[in-house]
Amino acid sequence: MSGFSLSTPQSAVTRSYRSQFDRLIRRMFWAFSALPLFLAVSILSALWVKSQPILVAHPLAELLLGSAWKPQRGEFGFLPFISGTIWVTVVALVIAVPVCLLTAIYLSEYASGRLQRLIKPLLDLLAAIPSVIYGVWGVLVIGPWVQHSIAPFLSQWSHIFPIFTATNPTGYSILAGGMVLAVMIAPFMIAIAYEVFQTVPLGLRQASLALGATRWQTVKYAVLPKAISGIVASLILGCSRALGETMAVLMVVGNVPQIPRSIFDAAYPLPALIANNYGEMMSIPLYDAALMTASLTLLVMVLGLNLFSILTLRHVLREKK
Amino acid sequence: MRWKWQYLEEKFMQGLMLLSFGLILLSLLLILFTIVSKGLPSLSWEMISQTPKGGFYLGKEGGILNAIIGSLYLALGGTLIALLFAFPLALLLNIYLSQRLWADIVRLSLDILWGIPSIVYGAFGFTLMIFLGWRASLLGGILTLALLEFPIMARAMDEVIRRVPPDLPRAAYALGSTNLETAFLVLTRQILPGIATAILLAFGRGIGDAASVLFTAGYTDRIPNSLFSPAASLPLAVFFQLGTPFPEVQQRAYSAALILTVIVLGVSLTSRWLSHVLDRYSIH
């Protein structure tokens, strides 16, 4: 950084080099900034190309709706895996959504400023715990708990609610997977829902409280309706997290390729299918294409949910600024 | 009588909220307690200073040094490569493309990449490696992790840069600096805490991720001695060794889980501390 006076020819030349360099980088940056889009497109197209062999051999409907999974005999039905994914995710959401919503409301509307400042690092910490650690916890704590306490207790009502039928003697079940997943996605959903609640203008709350509403009535009639689109988006984002989660679920869900009938049945979600079979797929024809189709199916499900919730959240969180 | 119902409802909902909040805290404590109470008794000097003897799945002797070193190599390599791409992208995105449609598309693509499950990254990385004729190797694992960490890092940095007051670059421009100089000499200094946080966030995500290195880095008893040899990792050490019927081998899984948790929580705490320290170079 020499040459403080701009009037000397020397510095005029330097400046022009500098701005030429700047212009050069600017031009190159257009190509560089396409990298994320390029990556997203190439992941999608790589999976698409690699799953072509099986998509050509079998119609898509037969693959997605077939329930027989016998790779040796050339039967590839994804229905057990897709339904397993959906079961586990739905159980996780049923547990996580009310708890997360109430926690987010508490933190945003009731908690003191000090607690609010403390909670962000804590949620970050929870979100940072790797999924295998949740898996270990699931194997050691949740599995036995489901096996010895929850399953015997809930199956008393199985003649009224068939989804509580306990025919699986182990604790490795949809419920165990769903519970572990619920704890995993909770910090994520709470953090985003909290952020969404914070965007609701303070004046709205003040107006409601001034009319004599209680704090809960304020939440119910003023804050929630204003925040509802962002809240739904944050829940959907949590849902797509749950769909793609592999290790923790794989360790506790039992991995039996069947169409589940009760929350105590074992299931075999799509990510677990991919993780468990990748090593051995090479020897069987079409097997690798089948696993690629499984990845593609998973990716399409996650992408659809994500696109919707990202665009909604972007709109909601930007209104604040 | 109406006020009484309101009061009851208020108290009831407050109770439910406290219950939910307590449940979340309890789960966190329970997880940490499980990991520590299982991991601490199995931890010994032998555990962290030796590689497994007689195979990681069957051998009853030795420790998990292979996984500790392997994980550090994988995560450090992945973070470094991700940083090389994420930092210039995030910085120049805000300098050259602020407030434009294309910038929105770039951010949307990053968000989409962030949401892709790590098992899909693993499958994609594996496909690429077959295409190139590579076997499961340290390099494959590093590149897949870099792919996974890149959007996390870029987006975290981008969020910090967007919060820089616009007067700062304006002042730099007024002094005659070019776009590039403003970006790399002025803005970078201002967002130093954010950069540190973003790097550590991505590192923590990388070191804990199992699904993406499952096929790409493989698993081995040995410490990798080149980029093309397979590498063990802590999450996979937990996953593989927990599933054996031998208690001695399971001890290794518990130790690996404890070490992994300590690393990840340590990284998270360090990033808070570091962003505090580096904050003194920022203008408020």
XYZ file of C-alpha atoms in Angstrom:
605
model
C 0.000 0.000 0.000
C 2.393 2.712 -1.168
C 1.646 5.990 -2.880
C -0.728 8.122 -0.890
C -1.148 10.855 -3.440
C -3.344 10.041 -6.377
C -1.965 12.775 -8.590
C 1.350 11.103 -9.441
C 1.334 9.027 -12.635
C 2.801 6.120 -10.665
C -0.285 5.686 -8.530
C -2.572 6.221 -11.483
C -0.987 3.197 -13.121
C -1.209 1.133 -9.928
C -4.836 1.973 -9.533
C -5.631 0.874 -12.996
C -3.884 -2.476 -12.408
C -5.879 -2.875 -9.247
C -9.172 -2.166 -10.893
C -8.285 -4.325 -13.871
C -7.575 -7.188 -11.522
C -10.846 -6.475 -9.766
C -12.724 -6.568 -13.058
C -11.020 -9.819 -14.051
C -12.010 -11.525 -10.793
C -15.541 -10.187 -11.105
C -15.864 -11.787 -14.503
C -14.458 -15.091 -13.301
C -16.703 -15.052 -10.276
C -19.787 -15.513 -12.427
C -18.538 -18.961 -13.314
C -17.393 -19.718 -9.764
C -20.722 -18.726 -8.246
C -22.459 -21.352 -10.356
C -20.705 -24.037 -8.272
C -23.561 -24.722 -5.800
C -26.162 -24.979 -8.545
C -23.800 -27.146 -10.565
C -23.259 -29.461 -7.580
C -26.985 -29.800 -6.903
C -27.726 -30.541 -10.549
C -24.866 -33.012 -10.882
C -25.892 -34.955 -7.766
C -29.435 -35.254 -9.095
C -28.332 -36.223 -12.579
C -25.697 -38.700 -11.370
C -28.331 -40.523 -9.329
C -30.751 -40.335 -12.257
C -28.238 -41.755 -14.733
C -27.131 -44.542 -12.380
C -30.699 -45.612 -11.686
C -31.573 -45.783 -15.387
C -30.873 -49.542 -15.822
C -33.603 -50.529 -13.410
C -36.002 -47.791 -14.503
C -35.738 -49.158 -18.022
C -36.242 -52.779 -16.932
C -39.197 -52.157 -14.602
C -41.958 -49.544 -14.756
C -41.698 -46.889 -12.047
C -45.100 -47.739 -10.558
C -44.080 -51.366 -10.128
C -40.902 -50.334 -8.305
C -42.547 -47.802 -6.003
C -45.663 -49.861 -5.232
C -44.217 -53.385 -5.308
C -43.859 -54.988 -1.890
C -41.524 -57.895 -2.725
C -37.807 -57.271 -2.133
C -35.835 -60.204 -3.507
C -32.767 -58.841 -5.315
C -31.487 -62.337 -6.168
C -34.687 -63.062 -8.112
C -34.745 -59.625 -9.683
C -37.710 -58.356 -7.674
C -37.268 -54.829 -6.430
C -40.315 -53.419 -4.653
C -39.645 -50.260 -2.670
C -42.964 -50.096 -0.847
C -41.664 -51.668 2.426
C -38.859 -49.122 2.547
C -40.930 -46.113 1.564
C -43.636 -47.017 4.074
C -40.967 -47.675 6.716
C -39.527 -44.212 6.109
C -42.956 -42.615 6.369
C -43.934 -44.537 9.523
C -40.761 -43.608 11.391
C -40.984 -39.978 10.299
C -44.651 -39.673 11.262
C -44.030 -41.190 14.717
C -41.090 -38.796 15.208
C -43.238 -35.822 14.192
C -46.161 -36.832 16.407
C -43.785 -36.853 19.383
C -41.632 -33.873 18.430
C -44.069 -31.320 17.034
C -46.136 -30.543 20.171
C -43.103 -30.583 22.440
C -41.046 -28.387 20.121
C -43.873 -25.920 19.513
C -44.580 -25.524 23.216
C -40.880 -25.137 23.989
C -40.434 -22.543 21.256
C -43.490 -20.608 22.504
C -42.177 -20.773 26.043
C -38.735 -19.530 25.048
C -40.048 -16.761 22.851
C -43.049 -15.527 24.845
C -42.450 -16.408 28.484
C -38.760 -16.935 29.190
C -36.623 -14.168 30.675
C -34.022 -12.447 28.533
C -31.268 -14.233 30.362
C -32.705 -17.657 29.621
C -33.243 -16.662 25.992
C -29.575 -15.754 25.664
C -28.575 -19.044 27.278
C -30.777 -21.209 25.137
C -29.205 -20.558 21.725
C -25.818 -22.063 22.689
C -27.621 -24.970 24.307
C -29.643 -25.709 21.160
C -26.466 -25.406 19.083
C -24.830 -27.919 21.388
C -27.733 -30.356 21.064
C -27.733 -29.972 17.293
C -23.984 -30.608 17.184
C -24.207 -34.082 18.752
C -23.518 -36.602 15.945
C -26.240 -39.004 14.945
C -24.321 -42.147 15.969
C -24.298 -40.800 19.524
C -28.094 -40.575 19.409
C -27.974 -44.094 18.007
C -25.922 -45.389 20.952
C -28.382 -43.754 23.314
C -31.243 -45.360 21.406
C -29.671 -48.818 21.593
C -28.770 -48.559 25.278
C -31.747 -46.670 26.682
C -34.695 -46.265 24.317
C -34.697 -49.788 22.869
C -34.866 -51.595 26.237
C -37.371 -49.039 27.503
C -39.700 -49.668 24.564
C -39.246 -53.414 24.954
C -39.845 -53.679 28.708
C -42.134 -50.786 29.561
C -43.866 -49.075 26.668
C -44.752 -52.116 24.541
C -46.367 -54.170 27.363
C -48.197 -51.075 28.588
C -49.608 -49.846 25.278
C -50.410 -53.270 23.858
C -53.157 -53.612 26.484
C -55.206 -51.370 24.227
C -54.255 -53.120 21.020
C -57.797 -54.433 20.449
C -59.014 -50.819 20.247
C -55.974 -49.349 18.519
C -54.436 -51.949 16.176
C -51.287 -49.838 15.762
C -50.313 -50.768 19.337
C -50.169 -54.517 18.591
C -46.870 -55.826 19.940
C -45.760 -58.925 18.057
C -42.100 -57.944 17.899
C -40.254 -59.325 20.972
C -37.303 -56.915 20.651
C -37.276 -53.206 21.348
C -35.915 -52.485 17.868
C -39.004 -50.924 16.415
C -40.589 -47.962 14.675
C -41.409 -46.394 18.030
C -37.763 -46.581 19.163
C -36.603 -45.089 15.858
C -39.251 -42.381 16.036
C -38.349 -41.450 19.607
C -34.640 -41.143 18.828
C -35.448 -39.122 15.713
C -37.790 -36.861 17.667
C -34.995 -35.941 20.076
C -32.610 -35.427 17.151
C -34.770 -33.025 15.178
C -36.033 -31.150 18.245
C -33.163 -28.614 18.581
C -33.449 -27.905 14.905
C -37.195 -27.278 14.910
C -37.125 -25.287 18.159
C -34.378 -22.983 16.871
C -36.234 -22.141 13.658
C -39.665 -21.869 15.289
C -38.186 -19.555 17.925
C -36.719 -17.389 15.179
C -40.107 -17.240 13.467
C -41.899 -16.211 16.686
C -39.335 -13.453 17.165
C -40.358 -11.899 13.848
C -43.886 -11.197 15.115
C -44.036 -7.462 15.875
C -44.056 -6.552 19.561
C -46.931 -4.124 18.994
C -49.247 -6.999 18.146
C -48.626 -8.537 21.559
C -48.952 -5.212 23.329
C -52.276 -4.516 21.635
C -53.616 -7.899 22.633
C -52.416 -7.614 26.230
C -53.837 -4.096 26.466
C -57.264 -5.473 25.603
C -57.040 -7.668 28.692
C -56.051 -10.935 27.056
C -53.929 -13.344 29.045
C -50.505 -14.226 27.730
C -51.720 -17.544 26.363
C -54.665 -15.868 24.655
C -52.191 -13.434 23.134
C -50.182 -16.344 21.813
C -53.288 -18.136 20.573
C -55.093 -15.238 18.906
C -52.324 -12.781 17.991
C -48.920 -14.441 17.722
C -49.738 -17.877 16.300
C -51.951 -16.725 13.400
C -49.275 -14.232 12.373
C -46.484 -16.799 12.582
C -48.336 -19.821 11.258
C -46.773 -20.025 7.780
C -43.257 -19.815 9.173
C -44.054 -22.371 11.847
C -45.395 -24.838 9.311
C -42.271 -24.319 7.218
C -40.009 -24.965 10.194
C -41.881 -28.164 11.024
C -41.569 -29.339 7.434
C -37.851 -28.604 7.510
C -37.597 -30.794 10.602
C -39.607 -33.456 8.794
C -37.195 -33.538 5.871
C -34.297 -33.795 8.334
C -36.003 -36.850 9.788
C -36.580 -38.421 6.376
C -32.904 -38.408 5.487
C -31.462 -39.320 8.874
C -29.511 -42.543 8.562
C -27.287 -43.809 11.342
C -29.368 -43.218 14.457
C -32.460 -44.769 12.886
C -30.554 -47.624 11.309
C -29.255 -48.650 14.735
C -32.634 -48.901 16.492
C -35.326 -49.563 13.912
C -34.772 -53.294 13.365
C -34.237 -53.346 9.584
C -36.799 -55.942 8.459
C -38.122 -55.365 4.925
C -41.860 -55.605 5.630
C -44.805 -53.247 5.459
C -45.320 -52.259 9.106
C -48.713 -52.601 10.755
C -47.974 -51.379 14.264
C -45.558 -48.968 15.920
C -43.872 -51.926 17.631
C -43.032 -53.607 14.303
C -39.551 -53.407 12.898
C -39.195 -51.298 9.767
C -36.556 -50.670 7.132
C -36.361 -47.017 6.050
C -34.753 -45.993 2.746
C -31.526 -44.522 4.207
C -30.948 -47.718 6.204
C -31.442 -49.781 3.045
C -28.775 -47.783 1.233
C -26.320 -47.841 4.153
C -26.679 -51.543 4.857
C -26.355 -52.884 1.345
C -23.859 -50.729 -0.418
C -20.885 -52.994 0.160
C -22.376 -56.157 -1.265
C -24.443 -54.879 -4.155
C -21.885 -55.372 -6.909
C -22.428 -59.080 -7.482
C -26.179 -58.977 -8.137
C -27.439 -57.501 -11.407
C -29.485 -54.290 -11.122
C -28.872 -54.154 -7.360
C -26.719 -51.020 -7.530
C -29.235 -49.349 -9.832
C -31.942 -50.268 -7.307
C -30.001 -48.645 -4.475
C -29.429 -45.582 -6.634
C -33.173 -45.436 -7.263
C -33.657 -45.611 -3.500
C -31.259 -42.654 -3.074
C -33.040 -40.764 -5.828
C -36.459 -41.414 -4.262
C -35.172 -40.188 -0.911
C -33.563 -37.134 -2.478
C -36.728 -36.202 -4.370
C -38.857 -36.504 -1.210
C -36.412 -34.355 0.784
C -35.931 -31.800 -1.996
C -39.662 -31.292 -2.428
C -40.217 -30.595 1.260
C -37.090 -28.457 1.543
C -37.846 -26.256 -1.443
C -41.279 -25.457 -0.075
C -40.100 -24.680 3.433
C -36.967 -22.749 2.419
C -38.943 -20.457 0.148
C -41.625 -19.903 2.802
C -39.099 -19.246 5.561
C -37.157 -16.882 3.360
C -40.281 -14.829 2.823
C -41.228 -14.899 6.521
C -37.819 -14.120 7.969
C -37.161 -11.355 5.478
C -40.306 -9.409 6.430
C -38.579 -8.541 9.688
C -35.787 -6.623 7.962
C -66.632 -16.588 35.974
C -65.024 -16.090 32.587
C -61.755 -14.799 33.960
C -61.326 -17.985 35.931
C -61.324 -20.150 32.817
C -58.784 -17.897 31.203
C -56.625 -18.130 34.280
C -56.875 -21.926 34.351
C -56.085 -22.203 30.666
C -53.097 -19.920 31.122
C -51.734 -21.964 34.005
C -52.410 -25.242 32.207
C -50.590 -24.158 29.060
C -47.708 -22.742 31.079
C -47.407 -26.072 32.828
C -47.364 -27.912 29.489
C -44.685 -25.584 28.152
C -42.466 -26.024 31.176
C -42.984 -29.762 30.883
C -41.905 -29.714 27.222
C -38.892 -27.563 27.961
C -37.955 -29.859 30.821
C -38.338 -32.892 28.571
C -35.878 -31.431 26.057
C -33.349 -30.602 28.774
C -33.812 -34.009 30.356
C -33.154 -35.779 27.047
C -29.929 -33.841 26.558
C -28.748 -34.675 30.066
C -29.778 -38.305 29.656
C -27.818 -38.647 26.414
C -24.707 -37.093 27.923
C -25.088 -39.198 31.055
C -25.440 -42.429 29.042
C -22.382 -41.676 26.921
C -20.226 -40.603 29.865
C -21.269 -43.398 32.217
C -20.628 -46.039 29.555
C -17.549 -44.438 28.069
C -15.601 -43.349 31.118
C -15.043 -46.817 32.659
C -13.898 -48.199 29.306
C -11.464 -45.381 28.635
C -7.797 -46.077 29.307
C -4.394 -45.065 27.994
C -4.251 -48.296 26.024
C -7.565 -47.381 24.395
C -6.397 -44.089 22.939
C -2.791 -45.012 22.178
C -3.148 -48.326 20.322
C -4.786 -49.630 17.200
C -7.075 -52.677 17.525
C -5.328 -56.048 17.539
C -6.808 -59.050 15.776
C -9.380 -57.097 13.773
C -11.665 -54.324 14.979
C -14.735 -56.563 14.983
C -13.344 -59.638 16.711
C -10.048 -58.739 18.407
C -10.330 -58.105 22.108
C -7.082 -56.207 22.545
C -6.008 -52.746 21.577
C -7.717 -49.418 21.240
C -9.160 -46.943 18.795
C -6.160 -44.852 17.780
C -6.851 -45.760 14.131
C -10.297 -44.160 14.355
C -9.117 -41.056 16.219
C -6.343 -40.309 13.724
C -8.522 -41.272 10.759
C -11.336 -38.989 11.882
C -8.983 -36.065 12.418
C -7.457 -36.527 8.955
C -10.877 -36.827 7.331
C -12.463 -33.864 9.064
C -9.411 -31.578 8.809
C -8.967 -32.379 5.108
C -12.659 -31.957 4.365
C -12.870 -28.687 6.274
C -9.784 -27.281 4.553
C -11.078 -28.060 1.055
C -14.553 -26.782 1.892
C -12.986 -23.563 3.234
C -11.068 -23.001 -0.006
C -14.352 -22.836 -1.889
C -16.813 -21.583 0.710
C -14.916 -18.499 1.865
C -14.367 -16.789 -1.504
C -17.871 -17.782 -2.592
C -19.574 -16.266 0.452
C -17.441 -13.130 0.410
C -17.645 -12.331 -3.281
C -21.316 -13.286 -3.412
C -22.013 -10.276 -1.224
C -19.549 -7.958 -2.941
C -20.280 -8.670 -6.579
C -23.802 -10.013 -6.601
C -25.631 -8.388 -3.709
C -29.371 -7.834 -4.247
C -29.582 -9.705 -7.493
C -31.627 -12.602 -8.765
C -28.532 -14.688 -9.413
C -27.377 -14.232 -5.801
C -30.771 -15.493 -4.680
C -30.391 -18.547 -6.875
C -26.905 -19.234 -5.507
C -28.219 -18.987 -1.925
C -31.163 -21.231 -2.735
C -28.798 -23.832 -4.226
C -26.666 -23.699 -1.081
C -29.742 -24.191 1.102
C -30.776 -27.137 -1.032
C -27.303 -28.664 -0.784
C -27.444 -28.169 2.993
C -30.650 -30.190 3.159
C -29.429 -33.180 1.143
C -29.104 -36.180 3.510
C -25.538 -37.283 4.144
C -26.300 -40.814 2.952
C -27.060 -39.321 -0.471
C -23.689 -37.538 -0.433
C -22.152 -40.897 0.426
C -23.892 -42.601 -2.488
C -22.916 -39.762 -4.839
C -19.289 -39.799 -3.691
C -19.152 -43.558 -4.081
C -20.574 -43.348 -7.607
C -17.937 -40.777 -8.546
C -15.205 -42.959 -7.076
C -16.337 -45.991 -9.069
C -16.406 -43.800 -12.159
C -12.812 -42.717 -11.482
C -11.743 -46.241 -10.558
C -10.877 -45.370 -6.943
C -11.284 -47.637 -3.960
C -12.468 -46.595 -0.524
C -9.738 -44.202 0.547
C -8.847 -41.273 2.750
C -9.006 -38.958 -0.253
C -12.473 -40.183 -1.225
C -13.693 -39.606 2.304
C -12.124 -36.153 2.475
C -13.707 -35.075 -0.803
C -17.142 -36.376 0.200
C -16.917 -34.618 3.551
C -15.798 -31.436 1.773
C -18.924 -31.697 -0.374
C -21.059 -32.100 2.743
C -19.396 -29.257 4.661
C -19.183 -26.748 1.815
C -22.824 -25.543 1.879
C -22.878 -25.419 5.696
C -19.777 -23.262 5.803
C -20.689 -21.036 2.869
C -24.172 -20.330 4.163
C -23.003 -19.661 7.726
C -20.402 -17.178 6.443
C -22.928 -15.585 4.108
C -25.311 -14.927 7.002
C -22.557 -13.163 8.950
C -21.430 -11.058 5.990
C -24.978 -9.909 5.347
C -25.121 -8.503 8.854
C -22.109 -6.206 8.258
C -23.308 -2.569 8.357
C -23.260 -1.212 4.780
C -21.343 1.865 5.925
C -18.204 -0.220 6.342
C -17.738 -1.149 2.667
C -18.905 2.337 1.700
C -16.137 3.854 3.815
C -13.617 1.513 2.199
C -14.820 2.462 -1.288
C -14.656 6.124 -0.391
C -10.989 5.664 0.454
C -10.451 4.341 -3.047
C -10.213 0.611 -2.454
C -11.477 -1.764 -5.099
C -14.164 -4.376 -4.535
C -11.601 -7.089 -3.951
C -9.606 -5.062 -1.446
C -12.776 -4.165 0.399
C -13.729 -7.826 0.535
C -10.469 -9.406 1.573
C -8.895 -6.640 3.660
C -11.821 -4.848 5.295
C -14.810 -7.198 5.395
C -12.746 -10.251 6.285
C -11.405 -8.562 9.381
C -14.874 -7.506 10.420
C -16.357 -10.999 10.091
C -13.421 -12.896 11.610
C -15.544 -14.226 14.498
C -18.189 -15.422 12.060
C -15.594 -17.154 9.903
C -14.206 -19.018 12.910
C -17.711 -20.101 13.946
C -18.561 -21.263 10.439
C -15.353 -23.292 10.116
C -15.830 -24.987 13.468
C -19.515 -25.645 12.769
C -18.610 -27.415 9.542
C -15.734 -29.281 11.204
C -18.048 -30.553 13.946
C -20.581 -31.684 11.373
C -17.865 -33.393 9.341
C -16.212 -35.285 12.167
C -19.523 -36.650 13.427
C -20.916 -37.770 10.112
C -20.943 -41.508 9.517
C -23.223 -42.066 6.544
C -21.076 -40.138 4.070
C -17.771 -41.852 4.933
C -19.306 -45.325 5.185
C -18.566 -46.245 1.569
C -16.079 -43.573 0.624
C -13.417 -43.853 3.347
C -14.053 -47.464 4.329
C -12.769 -48.854 7.611
C -9.445 -50.349 8.607
C -7.411 -51.354 11.643
C -4.423 -49.366 10.498
C -3.605 -45.684 10.582
C -3.754 -44.405 6.985
C -0.299 -43.749 5.571
C -1.312 -42.273 2.239
C -4.258 -40.466 0.687
C -5.180 -43.620 -1.188
C -5.339 -46.018 1.730
C -8.655 -46.524 3.549
C -9.225 -44.645 6.796
C -11.142 -45.505 9.965
C -13.324 -42.914 11.654
C -14.813 -42.425 15.110
C -18.520 -42.541 14.163
C -17.966 -45.781 12.249
C -15.887 -47.139 15.138
C -18.972 -46.638 17.300
C -21.340 -48.089 14.734
C -19.355 -51.238 13.838
C -18.049 -52.126 17.265
C -21.324 -51.613 19.118
C -22.847 -54.403 17.051
C -20.467 -57.169 18.125
C -21.372 -59.800 20.711
C -18.061 -59.284 22.579
C -18.134 -56.945 25.590
C -14.432 -56.130 25.130
C -15.093 -54.862 21.625
C -18.151 -52.934 22.748
C -15.915 -51.138 25.235
C -14.108 -49.686 22.229
C -17.422 -48.440 20.855
C -18.268 -46.726 24.142
C -14.843 -45.067 24.313
C -15.148 -43.924 20.707
C -18.591 -42.484 21.473
C -17.257 -40.592 24.472
C -14.244 -39.228 22.592
C -16.418 -38.184 19.666
C -18.864 -36.417 21.989
C -16.039 -34.622 23.794
C -14.521 -33.487 20.496
C -17.833 -32.238 19.133
C -18.859 -30.434 22.313
C -15.330 -29.060 22.655
C -15.490 -27.710 19.111
C -18.855 -26.110 19.824
C -17.591 -24.430 22.998
C -14.310 -23.382 21.355
C -16.215 -21.678 18.574
C -18.151 -19.588 21.111
C -14.957 -18.648 22.922
C -13.073 -17.917 19.706
C -15.812 -15.719 18.302
C -15.674 -13.811 21.585
C -11.906 -13.329 21.322
C -11.933 -12.371 17.649
C -14.784 -9.961 18.205
C -12.323 -7.284 19.288
C -11.283 -6.817 15.656
C -14.811 -5.922 14.623
C -16.475 -2.520 14.581
C -19.748 -2.287 16.455
